[in-house]
């Protein structure tokens, strides 16, 4: 209906997977689908598309209930619960991994699943791109988002499209303090980069067009480590980006992903690796549980209905990127347990460091004591 606001909600959770953290089992997708079919029949949601990237089950839904709608979040929660039941029956790996609470309390945020939602008045033609990544964290989208909405060497439209020429506002979340700051591009570019270059802490949460504050992008930011008070799995992120007609063109939205930049979250949530763009057919995790991968699905939204998707990275145009990602994979893997392949101690999902330090506590001596070998050096042989 003209003027009515439509909402697109992408809600994801790892509810268990087949053969380790490799990929979602089709029977769990079916179980979640049944819940969404029912919700559609009851008019709760207008349309939906279910898929998976690696071991993360992805619910893409449109509706007219706005962001943070209890009804929508409860629907997603129920879908994940039903999928988890099947995962448990099949003995899937880490069944129910991201469902941290037993009871739904009105909002899915803070309960484990990741959420990206935006509400807007539909344009006559409304292209959106939904990005979904596995084995990484929400800050993995910092660099691409900066390029899409602030870098004229990526997005020609910033320079030559009058509707974008004023620039964009970036909302940045400090996940440790739970605070948000807004920065205006291009004037505050250096301040923005000073923050978002630390993607484990400062996450681009939303981007708005400066001229009219229309929303352009939103990223999920529920960081499981902070939710659960400890690491229980990297928060594999999702992102929604609007394109064309006053926003970056789809080609400008995809372009940053032609560089497979290093992201955190590979193997045991504790390593850096290249982010490899893939089509849905390759959205599964193998080598060292990776490498981290991202899928981009393009939709049109018409009268609140999802039209599509187009599997945008399923294209030879990204073959060279994937090849580069393989080369980087080999290069990073050769570092084994060394940083910067391994994450810094404060970010690792698995660590033995406190135990090792405890065990060696008595054996650490003050440096002034010098080196006193326990064993006498063998005598020099006489000639
Ligand atoms: P719009 O003016 O519709 O955004 O189209 C720009 C474009 O796609 C050029 O490549
Ligand atoms: P997920 O966070 O995707 O479940 O992966 C966990 C892991 O440790 C893979 O090596
Ligand atoms: Mg998993
Ligand atoms: Mg995952």
GROMACS .gro file of C-alpha atoms and ligand atoms in nm:
model
  405
    1UNK     CA    1   0.000   0.000   0.000
    2UNK     CA    2   0.139   0.340  -0.096
    3UNK     CA    3   0.295   0.526   0.195
    4UNK     CA    4   0.278   0.227   0.427
    5UNK     CA    5   0.607   0.127   0.580
    6UNK     CA    6   0.738  -0.219   0.509
    7UNK     CA    7   0.993  -0.394   0.730
    8UNK     CA    8   1.254  -0.644   0.623
    9UNK     CA    9   1.384  -0.861   0.907
   10UNK     CA   10   1.679  -1.097   0.869
   11UNK     CA   11   1.710  -1.315   1.177
   12UNK     CA   12   1.967  -1.595   1.201
   13UNK     CA   13   2.079  -1.857   1.445
   14UNK     CA   14   2.303  -2.161   1.453
   15UNK     CA   15   2.063  -2.430   1.569
   16UNK     CA   16   2.296  -2.720   1.490
   17UNK     CA   17   2.466  -2.850   1.181
   18UNK     CA   18   2.573  -3.161   0.997
   19UNK     CA   19   2.931  -3.290   1.024
   20UNK     CA   20   3.059  -3.032   1.270
   21UNK     CA   21   3.008  -2.661   1.202
   22UNK     CA   22   2.989  -2.730   0.827
   23UNK     CA   23   2.631  -2.665   0.711
   24UNK     CA   24   2.265  -2.663   0.809
   25UNK     CA   25   2.069  -2.988   0.759
   26UNK     CA   26   1.774  -2.960   0.514
   27UNK     CA   27   1.530  -3.118   0.763
   28UNK     CA   28   1.590  -2.831   1.006
   29UNK     CA   29   1.520  -2.580   0.726
   30UNK     CA   30   1.194  -2.766   0.661
   31UNK     CA   31   1.095  -2.746   1.028
   32UNK     CA   32   1.158  -2.370   1.035
   33UNK     CA   33   0.972  -2.326   0.704
   34UNK     CA   34   0.658  -2.483   0.852
   35UNK     CA   35   0.651  -2.216   1.122
   36UNK     CA   36   0.692  -1.934   0.869
   37UNK     CA   37   0.429  -2.079   0.633
   38UNK     CA   38   0.188  -2.078   0.926
   39UNK     CA   39   0.286  -1.718   1.019
   40UNK     CA   40   0.226  -1.613   0.658
   41UNK     CA   41  -0.117  -1.779   0.657
   42UNK     CA   42  -0.209  -1.589   0.974
   43UNK     CA   43  -0.094  -1.261   0.813
   44UNK     CA   44   0.189  -1.208   1.065
   45UNK     CA   45   0.446  -1.192   0.786
   46UNK     CA   46   0.391  -1.094   0.424
   47UNK     CA   47   0.660  -1.311   0.268
   48UNK     CA   48   0.976  -1.500   0.356
   49UNK     CA   49   1.281  -1.678   0.219
   50UNK     CA   50   1.474  -1.934   0.422
   51UNK     CA   51   1.828  -2.034   0.350
   52UNK     CA   52   2.155  -2.108   0.524
   53UNK     CA   53   2.516  -1.998   0.505
   54UNK     CA   54   2.744  -2.255   0.662
   55UNK     CA   55   2.590  -2.364   0.991
   56UNK     CA   56   2.364  -2.058   1.026
   57UNK     CA   57   1.993  -2.084   0.952
   58UNK     CA   58   1.873  -1.760   0.790
   59UNK     CA   59   1.515  -1.630   0.805
   60UNK     CA   60   1.451  -1.341   0.565
   61UNK     CA   61   1.104  -1.197   0.625
   62UNK     CA   62   0.895  -0.897   0.519
   63UNK     CA   63   0.602  -0.763   0.721
   64UNK     CA   64   0.428  -0.444   0.832
   65UNK     CA   65   0.496  -0.464   1.205
   66UNK     CA   66   0.809  -0.250   1.227
   67UNK     CA   67   1.148  -0.332   1.378
   68UNK     CA   68   1.168  -0.511   1.713
   69UNK     CA   69   0.812  -0.644   1.677
   70UNK     CA   70   0.746  -0.902   1.952
   71UNK     CA   71   0.523  -1.097   1.714
   72UNK     CA   72   0.794  -1.124   1.448
   73UNK     CA   73   1.066  -1.207   1.697
   74UNK     CA   74   0.849  -1.472   1.857
   75UNK     CA   75   0.783  -1.624   1.515
   76UNK     CA   76   1.158  -1.644   1.449
   77UNK     CA   77   1.219  -1.787   1.795
   78UNK     CA   78   0.957  -2.055   1.735
   79UNK     CA   79   1.110  -2.141   1.396
   80UNK     CA   80   1.452  -2.183   1.560
   81UNK     CA   81   1.303  -2.393   1.840
   82UNK     CA   82   1.129  -2.626   1.596
   83UNK     CA   83   1.448  -2.654   1.392
   84UNK     CA   84   1.644  -2.726   1.711
   85UNK     CA   85   1.407  -3.012   1.799
   86UNK     CA   86   1.488  -3.175   1.465
   87UNK     CA   87   1.859  -3.100   1.512
   88UNK     CA   88   1.849  -3.277   1.849
   89UNK     CA   89   1.661  -3.577   1.705
   90UNK     CA   90   1.922  -3.610   1.433
   91UNK     CA   91   2.207  -3.560   1.679
   92UNK     CA   92   2.333  -3.266   1.476
   93UNK     CA   93   2.641  -3.089   1.597
   94UNK     CA   94   2.592  -2.813   1.858
   95UNK     CA   95   2.211  -2.845   1.837
   96UNK     CA   96   2.054  -2.527   1.974
   97UNK     CA   97   2.396  -2.355   1.986
   98UNK     CA   98   2.261  -2.000   1.960
   99UNK     CA   99   1.943  -2.036   2.167
  100UNK     CA  100   2.075  -1.923   2.501
  101UNK     CA  101   1.745  -1.893   2.684
  102UNK     CA  102   1.460  -2.138   2.730
  103UNK     CA  103   1.177  -1.887   2.740
  104UNK     CA  104   1.087  -1.614   2.491
  105UNK     CA  105   1.039  -1.275   2.656
  106UNK     CA  106   0.920  -1.038   2.382
  107UNK     CA  107   1.244  -0.956   2.200
  108UNK     CA  108   1.492  -1.192   2.045
  109UNK     CA  109   1.785  -0.953   2.098
  110UNK     CA  110   2.010  -1.077   2.374
  111UNK     CA  111   1.884  -1.434   2.341
  112UNK     CA  112   2.145  -1.554   2.094
  113UNK     CA  113   2.012  -1.509   1.738
  114UNK     CA  114   2.147  -1.224   1.520
  115UNK     CA  115   1.902  -0.962   1.392
  116UNK     CA  116   1.918  -0.701   1.113
  117UNK     CA  117   1.594  -0.513   1.046
  118UNK     CA  118   1.497  -0.196   0.863
  119UNK     CA  119   1.168  -0.019   0.802
  120UNK     CA  120   1.101   0.218   0.512
  121UNK     CA  121   0.842   0.344   0.268
  122UNK     CA  122   0.882   0.125  -0.037
  123UNK     CA  123   1.008   0.301  -0.349
  124UNK     CA  124   0.838   0.219  -0.684
  125UNK     CA  125   1.131  -0.019  -0.737
  126UNK     CA  126   1.305  -0.129  -0.418
  127UNK     CA  127   1.622  -0.337  -0.466
  128UNK     CA  128   1.784  -0.471  -0.146
  129UNK     CA  129   2.086  -0.693  -0.095
  130UNK     CA  130   2.099  -0.929   0.203
  131UNK     CA  131   2.451  -1.032   0.307
  132UNK     CA  132   2.505  -1.334   0.531
  133UNK     CA  133   2.847  -1.446   0.654
  134UNK     CA  134   2.972  -1.745   0.851
  135UNK     CA  135   3.286  -1.789   1.065
  136UNK     CA  136   3.324  -1.419   1.129
  137UNK     CA  137   3.186  -1.126   1.329
  138UNK     CA  138   2.970  -0.816   1.260
  139UNK     CA  139   3.278  -0.591   1.231
  140UNK     CA  140   3.365  -0.788   0.916
  141UNK     CA  141   3.120  -0.556   0.736
  142UNK     CA  142   3.299  -0.239   0.854
  143UNK     CA  143   3.540  -0.220   0.564
  144UNK     CA  144   3.286  -0.303   0.290
  145UNK     CA  145   3.029  -0.059   0.436
  146UNK     CA  146   3.286   0.218   0.451
  147UNK     CA  147   3.373   0.154   0.088
  148UNK     CA  148   3.009   0.136  -0.025
  149UNK     CA  149   2.887   0.454   0.146
  150UNK     CA  150   3.199   0.668   0.188
  151UNK     CA  151   3.470   0.577  -0.063
  152UNK     CA  152   3.439   0.745  -0.404
  153UNK     CA  153   3.702   0.509  -0.545
  154UNK     CA  154   3.447   0.232  -0.485
  155UNK     CA  155   3.118   0.418  -0.529
  156UNK     CA  156   3.123   0.652  -0.825
  157UNK     CA  157   2.774   0.770  -0.730
  158UNK     CA  158   2.911   0.960  -0.428
  159UNK     CA  159   3.074   1.195  -0.675
  160UNK     CA  160   2.844   1.189  -0.978
  161UNK     CA  161   2.492   1.117  -0.846
  162UNK     CA  162   2.335   1.440  -0.709
  163UNK     CA  163   2.111   1.236  -0.475
  164UNK     CA  164   2.413   1.091  -0.294
  165UNK     CA  165   2.652   1.382  -0.317
  166UNK     CA  166   2.581   1.514   0.037
  167UNK     CA  167   2.714   1.190   0.183
  168UNK     CA  168   2.594   0.950   0.450
  169UNK     CA  169   2.570   0.927   0.830
  170UNK     CA  170   2.734   0.627   0.994
  171UNK     CA  171   2.605   0.495   1.326
  172UNK     CA  172   2.885   0.316   1.509
  173UNK     CA  173   2.825   0.086   1.805
  174UNK     CA  174   3.082   0.037   2.080
  175UNK     CA  175   2.999  -0.320   2.179
  176UNK     CA  176   3.191  -0.302   2.505
  177UNK     CA  177   3.025   0.016   2.635
  178UNK     CA  178   2.689  -0.047   2.466
  179UNK     CA  179   2.690   0.308   2.322
  180UNK     CA  180   2.625   0.448   1.976
  181UNK     CA  181   2.788   0.747   1.802
  182UNK     CA  182   2.690   0.910   1.469
  183UNK     CA  183   2.955   1.036   1.229
  184UNK     CA  184   2.897   1.234   0.913
  185UNK     CA  185   3.074   1.141   0.591
  186UNK     CA  186   3.284   1.268   0.428
  187UNK     CA  187   3.367   1.542   0.685
  188UNK     CA  188   3.445   1.306   0.972
  189UNK     CA  189   3.609   1.034   0.769
  190UNK     CA  190   3.929   1.016   0.971
  191UNK     CA  191   3.737   0.989   1.300
  192UNK     CA  192   3.522   0.712   1.155
  193UNK     CA  193   3.824   0.519   1.032
  194UNK     CA  194   3.996   0.562   1.370
  195UNK     CA  195   3.706   0.372   1.527
  196UNK     CA  196   3.604   0.111   1.270
  197UNK     CA  197   3.960  -0.006   1.212
  198UNK     CA  198   3.901  -0.197   1.540
  199UNK     CA  199   3.616  -0.415   1.411
  200UNK     CA  200   3.603  -0.636   1.722
  201UNK     CA  201   3.485  -0.337   1.927
  202UNK     CA  202   3.343  -0.067   1.697
  203UNK     CA  203   3.078  -0.194   1.457
  204UNK     CA  204   2.897   0.004   1.190
  205UNK     CA  205   2.537  -0.057   1.294
  206UNK     CA  206   2.338   0.161   1.049
  207UNK     CA  207   2.395   0.398   0.760
  208UNK     CA  208   2.155   0.681   0.671
  209UNK     CA  209   2.146   0.914   0.370
  210UNK     CA  210   2.236   1.259   0.499
  211UNK     CA  211   1.995   1.461   0.286
  212UNK     CA  212   1.677   1.296   0.421
  213UNK     CA  213   1.791   1.038   0.681
  214UNK     CA  214   1.657   0.750   0.472
  215UNK     CA  215   1.805   0.426   0.600
  216UNK     CA  216   2.060   0.267   0.365
  217UNK     CA  217   2.207  -0.023   0.563
  218UNK     CA  218   2.181  -0.217   0.890
  219UNK     CA  219   2.404  -0.486   1.044
  220UNK     CA  220   2.330  -0.743   1.315
  221UNK     CA  221   2.535  -0.675   1.625
  222UNK     CA  222   2.429  -0.915   1.897
  223UNK     CA  223   2.770  -1.026   2.012
  224UNK     CA  224   2.730  -1.365   2.170
  225UNK     CA  225   3.039  -1.332   2.385
  226UNK     CA  226   2.890  -1.034   2.563
  227UNK     CA  227   2.537  -1.173   2.574
  228UNK     CA  228   2.637  -1.495   2.740
  229UNK     CA  229   2.912  -1.335   2.946
  230UNK     CA  230   3.160  -1.564   2.777
  231UNK     CA  231   3.239  -1.679   2.426
  232UNK     CA  232   2.987  -1.934   2.301
  233UNK     CA  233   3.043  -1.893   1.927
  234UNK     CA  234   3.135  -1.602   1.707
  235UNK     CA  235   2.840  -1.388   1.613
  236UNK     CA  236   2.819  -1.471   1.244
  237UNK     CA  237   2.669  -1.153   1.099
  238UNK     CA  238   2.396  -1.047   0.855
  239UNK     CA  239   2.349  -0.714   0.681
  240UNK     CA  240   2.077  -0.550   0.469
  241UNK     CA  241   2.167  -0.280   0.212
  242UNK     CA  242   1.924  -0.079  -0.004
  243UNK     CA  243   2.044  -0.005  -0.357
  244UNK     CA  244   1.989   0.223  -0.660
  245UNK     CA  245   1.793   0.545  -0.706
  246UNK     CA  246   1.974   0.761  -0.453
  247UNK     CA  247   2.160   0.475  -0.290
  248UNK     CA  248   2.472   0.301  -0.423
  249UNK     CA  249   2.405   0.085  -0.730
  250UNK     CA  250   2.405  -0.292  -0.674
  251UNK     CA  251   2.741  -0.311  -0.851
  252UNK     CA  252   2.881  -0.053  -0.607
  253UNK     CA  253   2.735  -0.248  -0.314
  254UNK     CA  254   2.906  -0.571  -0.428
  255UNK     CA  255   3.236  -0.419  -0.539
  256UNK     CA  256   3.414  -0.409  -0.196
  257UNK     CA  257   3.373  -0.787  -0.169
  258UNK     CA  258   3.607  -0.832  -0.466
  259UNK     CA  259   3.882  -0.781  -0.206
  260UNK     CA  260   3.887  -1.082   0.030
  261UNK     CA  261   3.990  -0.885   0.339
  262UNK     CA  262   4.103  -1.055   0.660
  263UNK     CA  263   3.831  -1.107   0.918
  264UNK     CA  264   3.818  -1.265   1.265
  265UNK     CA  265   3.625  -1.581   1.348
  266UNK     CA  266   3.773  -1.870   1.152
  267UNK     CA  267   3.835  -2.208   1.326
  268UNK     CA  268   3.718  -2.217   1.687
  269UNK     CA  269   3.626  -1.850   1.651
  270UNK     CA  270   3.994  -1.782   1.715
  271UNK     CA  271   4.166  -1.713   1.383
  272UNK     CA  272   4.186  -1.454   1.107
  273UNK     CA  273   4.117  -1.554   0.748
  274UNK     CA  274   4.008  -1.403   0.416
  275UNK     CA  275   3.635  -1.336   0.362
  276UNK     CA  276   3.547  -1.535   0.047
  277UNK     CA  277   3.234  -1.433  -0.149
  278UNK     CA  278   3.040  -1.742  -0.267
  279UNK     CA  279   2.710  -1.849  -0.418
  280UNK     CA  280   2.463  -2.050  -0.210
  281UNK     CA  281   2.592  -2.376  -0.356
  282UNK     CA  282   2.930  -2.309  -0.193
  283UNK     CA  283   2.796  -2.172   0.135
  284UNK     CA  284   2.950  -2.452   0.341
  285UNK     CA  285   3.253  -2.459   0.563
  286UNK     CA  286   3.532  -2.706   0.505
  287UNK     CA  287   3.894  -2.600   0.510
  288UNK     CA  288   3.992  -2.524   0.872
  289UNK     CA  289   3.614  -2.481   0.911
  290UNK     CA  290   3.619  -2.211   0.646
  291UNK     CA  291   3.755  -2.002   0.500
  292UNK     CA  292   3.502  -1.744   0.627
  293UNK     CA  293   3.238  -1.697   0.355
  294UNK     CA  294   2.978  -1.442   0.261
  295UNK     CA  295   2.667  -1.482   0.043
  296UNK     CA  296   2.479  -1.189  -0.115
  297UNK     CA  297   2.115  -1.235  -0.214
  298UNK     CA  298   1.948  -0.962  -0.418
  299UNK     CA  299   1.573  -0.906  -0.386
  300UNK     CA  300   1.315  -0.659  -0.507
  301UNK     CA  301   1.047  -0.571  -0.254
  302UNK     CA  302   0.708  -0.505  -0.412
  303UNK     CA  303   0.394  -0.435  -0.207
  304UNK     CA  304   0.581  -0.578   0.089
  305UNK     CA  305   0.661  -0.900  -0.095
  306UNK     CA  306   1.012  -1.040  -0.148
  307UNK     CA  307   1.078  -1.094  -0.520
  308UNK     CA  308   1.381  -1.314  -0.587
  309UNK     CA  309   1.647  -1.391  -0.484
  310UNK     CA  310   1.935  -1.338  -0.723
  311UNK     CA  311   2.242  -1.525  -0.596
  312UNK     CA  312   2.483  -1.238  -0.661
  313UNK     CA  313   2.824  -1.392  -0.583
  314UNK     CA  314   2.744  -1.704  -0.787
  315UNK     CA  315   2.930  -1.548  -1.076
  316UNK     CA  316   3.264  -1.588  -1.256
  317UNK     CA  317   3.321  -1.216  -1.193
  318UNK     CA  318   3.421  -1.323  -0.838
  319UNK     CA  319   3.637  -1.621  -0.942
  320UNK     CA  320   3.958  -1.423  -0.916
  321UNK     CA  321   3.859  -1.301  -0.569
  322UNK     CA  322   3.800  -1.660  -0.464
  323UNK     CA  323   4.137  -1.761  -0.606
  324UNK     CA  324   4.306  -1.480  -0.414
  325UNK     CA  325   4.122  -1.596  -0.102
  326UNK     CA  326   4.270  -1.947  -0.151
  327UNK     CA  327   4.619  -1.804  -0.180
  328UNK     CA  328   4.564  -1.600   0.138
  329UNK     CA  329   4.424  -1.912   0.305
  330UNK     CA  330   4.747  -2.101   0.237
  331UNK     CA  331   4.956  -1.806   0.350
  332UNK     CA  332   4.765  -1.751   0.677
  333UNK     CA  333   4.748  -2.124   0.760
  334UNK     CA  334   5.126  -2.149   0.752
  335UNK     CA  335   5.137  -1.930   1.063
  336UNK     CA  336   4.971  -2.213   1.259
  337UNK     CA  337   4.923  -2.105   1.622
  338UNK     CA  338   5.096  -1.769   1.575
  339UNK     CA  339   4.935  -1.427   1.561
  340UNK     CA  340   4.815  -1.259   1.348
  341UNK     CA  341   4.658  -1.582   1.211
  342UNK     CA  342   4.554  -1.671   1.566
  343UNK     CA  343   4.353  -1.389   1.728
  344UNK     CA  344   4.488  -1.189   2.020
  345UNK     CA  345   4.441  -1.346   2.366
  346UNK     CA  346   4.146  -1.124   2.463
  347UNK     CA  347   3.942  -1.230   2.159
  348UNK     CA  348   3.996  -1.603   2.140
  349UNK     CA  349   3.695  -1.825   2.176
  350UNK     CA  350   3.908  -2.116   2.295
  351UNK     CA  351   4.218  -2.059   2.504
  352UNK     CA  352   4.446  -2.253   2.734
  353UNK     CA  353   4.653  -1.948   2.820
  354UNK     CA  354   4.524  -1.899   3.179
  355UNK     CA  355   4.589  -2.269   3.254
  356UNK     CA  356   4.936  -2.257   3.104
  357UNK     CA  357   5.019  -1.941   3.301
  358UNK     CA  358   4.892  -2.101   3.622
  359UNK     CA  359   5.094  -2.414   3.564
  360UNK     CA  360   5.414  -2.218   3.497
  361UNK     CA  361   5.360  -1.963   3.773
  362UNK     CA  362   5.632  -2.100   4.002
  363UNK     CA  363   5.877  -2.140   3.718
  364UNK     CA  364   5.866  -1.775   3.606
  365UNK     CA  365   6.173  -1.615   3.777
  366UNK     CA  366   6.264  -1.249   3.808
  367UNK     CA  367   6.486  -1.149   3.517
  368UNK     CA  368   6.762  -1.018   3.754
  369UNK     CA  369   6.831  -1.373   3.871
  370UNK     CA  370   6.985  -1.431   3.534
  371UNK     CA  371   7.005  -1.760   3.357
  372UNK     CA  372   7.116  -2.049   3.577
  373UNK     CA  373   7.122  -2.376   3.388
  374UNK     CA  374   7.009  -2.678   3.592
  375UNK     CA  375   7.239  -2.912   3.408
  376UNK     CA  376   7.613  -2.867   3.403
  377UNK     CA  377   7.741  -2.805   3.053
  378UNK     CA  378   7.947  -3.100   2.916
  379UNK     CA  379   8.321  -3.044   2.936
  380UNK     CA  380   8.506  -2.935   2.626
  381UNK     CA  381   8.660  -3.240   2.460
  382UNK     CA  382   9.046  -3.251   2.497
  383UNK     CA  383   9.248  -3.281   2.184
  384LIG     P1  384   2.012   0.458  -1.041
  384LIG     O1  385   2.022   0.601  -1.088
  384LIG     O2  386   1.877   0.398  -1.063
  384LIG     O3  387   2.062   0.440  -0.903
  384LIG     O4  388   2.109   0.371  -1.135
  384LIG     C1  389   2.246   0.389  -1.131
  384LIG     C2  390   2.310   0.270  -1.197
  384LIG     O5  391   2.269   0.159  -1.177
  384LIG     C3  392   2.425   0.296  -1.282
  384LIG     O6  393   2.509   0.182  -1.290
  385LIG     P1  394   3.019  -2.128   1.436
  385LIG     O1  395   3.035  -2.003   1.520
  385LIG     O2  396   2.983  -2.097   1.295
  385LIG     O3  397   2.925  -2.226   1.502
  385LIG     O4  398   3.162  -2.197   1.426
  385LIG     C1  399   3.225  -2.236   1.543
  385LIG     C2  400   3.363  -2.287   1.523
  385LIG     O5  401   3.437  -2.292   1.618
  385LIG     C3  402   3.409  -2.332   1.393
  385LIG     O6  403   3.543  -2.375   1.394
  386LIG    MG1  404   2.817  -2.389   1.470
  387LIG    MG1  405   2.817  -2.017   1.208
   0.00000   0.00000   0.00000
